[in-house]
Amino acid sequence: MRAAHTLDAASAAEVWVGLEVFDSHGDRIGKLHEIHLGGGGKPDLAVVKTGLFGLRSSVVPLNGASLEGDAVIVPYAKTLVRDAPALPKDQHEIGPAEEAAVHRYYGLEPPATHARS
């Protein structure tokens, strides 16, 4: 079994972006495209390119996520992520409304502040 590493702000931008994302059962979800920072500059949400050609931008919380080898493992099932709120094709920012919708969808408390990396 490979060692798991938790996410910090430095590794988020430098290491995790571009890696494949899997659920805890080993099902491939997609490729990590962007990381958004929440309160205190801590990595909070990830935009994952999903679908056959990576055309959909699903948003998934990073709490409980870990790095195992060259893959990011999230504690959410692939079907949950697939049905999660997504960014429209031409939108690249997660605004306060989208952030709140994502946290509600996953049953999480939204962070007090947010920023983008």
PDB file of C-alpha atoms in Angstrom:
ATOM      1  CA  MET A   1       0.000   0.000   0.000  1.00  0.00           C
ATOM      2  CA  ARG A   2       1.314   3.451  -0.918  1.00  0.00           C
ATOM      3  CA  ALA A   3       1.678   6.228   1.628  1.00  0.00           C
ATOM      4  CA  ALA A   4      -1.085   8.829   1.575  1.00  0.00           C
ATOM      5  CA  HIS A   5      -0.273  12.529   1.859  1.00  0.00           C
ATOM      6  CA  THR A   6      -2.718  15.225   2.873  1.00  0.00           C
ATOM      7  CA  LEU A   7      -3.187  18.447   0.937  1.00  0.00           C
ATOM      8  CA  ASP A   8      -1.522  21.723   1.825  1.00  0.00           C
ATOM      9  CA  ALA A   9      -1.511  25.006  -0.105  1.00  0.00           C
ATOM     10  CA  ALA A  10       1.990  24.515  -1.540  1.00  0.00           C
ATOM     11  CA  SER A  11       1.430  20.994  -2.880  1.00  0.00           C
ATOM     12  CA  ALA A  12      -2.016  21.938  -4.186  1.00  0.00           C
ATOM     13  CA  ALA A  13      -0.729  24.244  -6.891  1.00  0.00           C
ATOM     14  CA  GLU A  14       2.584  22.524  -7.546  1.00  0.00           C
ATOM     15  CA  VAL A  15       1.767  18.825  -7.335  1.00  0.00           C
ATOM     16  CA  TRP A  16      -1.948  18.023  -7.408  1.00  0.00           C
ATOM     17  CA  VAL A  17      -3.114  20.031 -10.441  1.00  0.00           C
ATOM     18  CA  GLY A  18      -3.019  17.794 -13.522  1.00  0.00           C
ATOM     19  CA  LEU A  19      -3.277  14.517 -11.611  1.00  0.00           C
ATOM     20  CA  GLU A  20      -5.996  11.927 -12.099  1.00  0.00           C
ATOM     21  CA  VAL A  21      -8.734  11.921  -9.445  1.00  0.00           C
ATOM     22  CA  PHE A  22     -10.230   8.676  -8.108  1.00  0.00           C
ATOM     23  CA  ASP A  23     -12.924   7.913  -5.566  1.00  0.00           C
ATOM     24  CA  SER A  24     -12.188   5.744  -2.521  1.00  0.00           C
ATOM     25  CA  HIS A  25     -13.287   2.630  -4.438  1.00  0.00           C
ATOM     26  CA  GLY A  26     -10.693   3.187  -7.159  1.00  0.00           C
ATOM     27  CA  ASP A  27     -13.101   4.498  -9.813  1.00  0.00           C
ATOM     28  CA  ARG A  28     -11.558   7.203 -12.012  1.00  0.00           C
ATOM     29  CA  ILE A  29     -13.448  10.493 -11.788  1.00  0.00           C
ATOM     30  CA  GLY A  30     -11.349  12.727 -14.039  1.00  0.00           C
ATOM     31  CA  LYS A  31      -8.348  15.062 -14.054  1.00  0.00           C
ATOM     32  CA  LEU A  32      -7.786  17.767 -11.445  1.00  0.00           C
ATOM     33  CA  HIS A  33      -7.851  21.046 -13.362  1.00  0.00           C
ATOM     34  CA  GLU A  34      -7.901  23.819 -10.731  1.00  0.00           C
ATOM     35  CA  ILE A  35      -7.816  24.240  -6.974  1.00  0.00           C
ATOM     36  CA  HIS A  36      -9.698  27.005  -5.189  1.00  0.00           C
ATOM     37  CA  LEU A  37      -8.705  28.224  -1.758  1.00  0.00           C
ATOM     38  CA  GLY A  38     -11.124  28.702   1.094  1.00  0.00           C
ATOM     39  CA  GLY A  39     -10.752  30.535   4.390  1.00  0.00           C
ATOM     40  CA  GLY A  40      -7.179  31.135   5.500  1.00  0.00           C
ATOM     41  CA  GLY A  41      -5.782  30.209   2.082  1.00  0.00           C
ATOM     42  CA  LYS A  42      -6.426  26.510   2.647  1.00  0.00           C
ATOM     43  CA  PRO A  43      -7.292  24.356  -0.402  1.00  0.00           C
ATOM     44  CA  ASP A  44     -11.059  23.906  -0.340  1.00  0.00           C
ATOM     45  CA  LEU A  45     -12.533  22.965  -3.738  1.00  0.00           C
ATOM     46  CA  ALA A  46     -11.210  21.344  -6.892  1.00  0.00           C
ATOM     47  CA  VAL A  47     -12.460  21.633 -10.448  1.00  0.00           C
ATOM     48  CA  VAL A  48     -12.219  18.174 -11.995  1.00  0.00           C
ATOM     49  CA  LYS A  49     -12.586  17.683 -15.737  1.00  0.00           C
ATOM     50  CA  THR A  50     -14.992  14.757 -16.109  1.00  0.00           C
ATOM     51  CA  GLY A  51     -16.813  12.961 -18.876  1.00  0.00           C
ATOM     52  CA  LEU A  52     -15.587  11.108 -21.920  1.00  0.00           C
ATOM     53  CA  PHE A  53     -13.656  14.065 -23.336  1.00  0.00           C
ATOM     54  CA  GLY A  54     -13.216  16.038 -20.107  1.00  0.00           C
ATOM     55  CA  LEU A  55     -15.735  18.640 -21.210  1.00  0.00           C
ATOM     56  CA  ARG A  56     -17.581  18.907 -17.886  1.00  0.00           C
ATOM     57  CA  SER A  57     -16.051  20.783 -14.950  1.00  0.00           C
ATOM     58  CA  SER A  58     -17.357  19.087 -11.793  1.00  0.00           C
ATOM     59  CA  VAL A  59     -16.560  20.702  -8.455  1.00  0.00           C
ATOM     60  CA  VAL A  60     -15.521  18.521  -5.514  1.00  0.00           C
ATOM     61  CA  PRO A  61     -14.491  19.457  -1.947  1.00  0.00           C
ATOM     62  CA  LEU A  62     -10.931  18.588  -1.003  1.00  0.00           C
ATOM     63  CA  ASN A  63     -11.556  17.918   2.686  1.00  0.00           C
ATOM     64  CA  GLY A  64     -10.456  14.351   3.295  1.00  0.00           C
ATOM     65  CA  ALA A  65      -8.631  14.123  -0.050  1.00  0.00           C
ATOM     66  CA  SER A  66      -5.172  12.566  -0.201  1.00  0.00           C
ATOM     67  CA  LEU A  67      -2.333  11.959  -2.619  1.00  0.00           C
ATOM     68  CA  GLU A  68      -1.508   8.309  -3.218  1.00  0.00           C
ATOM     69  CA  GLY A  69       1.335   7.866  -5.650  1.00  0.00           C
ATOM     70  CA  ASP A  70       0.415   9.958  -8.687  1.00  0.00           C
ATOM     71  CA  ALA A  71      -3.338  10.062  -8.009  1.00  0.00           C
ATOM     72  CA  VAL A  72      -5.648  12.185  -5.881  1.00  0.00           C
ATOM     73  CA  ILE A  73      -8.156  10.161  -3.860  1.00  0.00           C
ATOM     74  CA  VAL A  74     -11.345  11.936  -2.757  1.00  0.00           C
ATOM     75  CA  PRO A  75     -13.775  10.559  -0.163  1.00  0.00           C
ATOM     76  CA  TYR A  76     -16.783  10.954  -2.470  1.00  0.00           C
ATOM     77  CA  ALA A  77     -18.235   8.351  -4.834  1.00  0.00           C
ATOM     78  CA  LYS A  78     -17.803   8.903  -8.556  1.00  0.00           C
ATOM     79  CA  THR A  79     -21.587   9.085  -9.046  1.00  0.00           C
ATOM     80  CA  LEU A  80     -21.873  11.795  -6.386  1.00  0.00           C
ATOM     81  CA  VAL A  81     -19.145  13.877  -8.046  1.00  0.00           C
ATOM     82  CA  ARG A  82     -20.603  13.295 -11.504  1.00  0.00           C
ATOM     83  CA  ASP A  83     -23.967  14.712 -10.378  1.00  0.00           C
ATOM     84  CA  ALA A  84     -22.434  17.608  -8.402  1.00  0.00           C
ATOM     85  CA  PRO A  85     -22.772  21.256  -9.427  1.00  0.00           C
ATOM     86  CA  ALA A  86     -20.552  22.037 -12.407  1.00  0.00           C
ATOM     87  CA  LEU A  87     -19.129  25.192 -13.870  1.00  0.00           C
ATOM     88  CA  PRO A  88     -20.654  26.324 -17.167  1.00  0.00           C
ATOM     89  CA  LYS A  89     -18.298  25.852 -20.158  1.00  0.00           C
ATOM     90  CA  ASP A  90     -17.231  29.499 -20.348  1.00  0.00           C
ATOM     91  CA  GLN A  91     -16.886  30.028 -16.596  1.00  0.00           C
ATOM     92  CA  HIS A  92     -13.541  29.526 -14.878  1.00  0.00           C
ATOM     93  CA  GLU A  93     -14.207  31.062 -11.461  1.00  0.00           C
ATOM     94  CA  ILE A  94     -16.092  29.578  -8.551  1.00  0.00           C
ATOM     95  CA  GLY A  95     -18.059  32.492  -7.159  1.00  0.00           C
ATOM     96  CA  PRO A  96     -19.715  32.698  -3.745  1.00  0.00           C
ATOM     97  CA  ALA A  97     -23.035  31.345  -5.092  1.00  0.00           C
ATOM     98  CA  GLU A  98     -21.375  28.340  -6.749  1.00  0.00           C
ATOM     99  CA  GLU A  99     -19.244  27.719  -3.672  1.00  0.00           C
ATOM    100  CA  ALA A 100     -22.319  27.702  -1.422  1.00  0.00           C
ATOM    101  CA  ALA A 101     -24.180  25.368  -3.821  1.00  0.00           C
ATOM    102  CA  VAL A 102     -21.275  22.898  -3.842  1.00  0.00           C
ATOM    103  CA  HIS A 103     -21.016  22.867  -0.056  1.00  0.00           C
ATOM    104  CA  ARG A 104     -24.786  22.375   0.275  1.00  0.00           C
ATOM    105  CA  TYR A 105     -24.727  19.538  -2.273  1.00  0.00           C
ATOM    106  CA  TYR A 106     -22.017  17.667  -0.348  1.00  0.00           C
ATOM    107  CA  GLY A 107     -23.627  18.476   3.022  1.00  0.00           C
ATOM    108  CA  LEU A 108     -20.721  20.629   4.208  1.00  0.00           C
ATOM    109  CA  GLU A 109     -20.515  23.947   6.010  1.00  0.00           C
ATOM    110  CA  PRO A 110     -19.229  26.633   3.622  1.00  0.00           C
ATOM    111  CA  PRO A 111     -15.980  28.368   4.632  1.00  0.00           C
ATOM    112  CA  ALA A 112     -16.208  31.873   6.067  1.00  0.00           C
ATOM    113  CA  THR A 113     -14.022  33.395   3.325  1.00  0.00           C
ATOM    114  CA  HIS A 114     -12.695  32.286  -0.013  1.00  0.00           C
ATOM    115  CA  ALA A 115      -9.967  33.087  -2.531  1.00  0.00           C
ATOM    116  CA  ARG A 116      -8.750  31.605  -5.785  1.00  0.00           C
ATOM    117  CA  SER A 117      -5.382  30.017  -6.547  1.00  0.00           C
TER     118      SER A 117
END
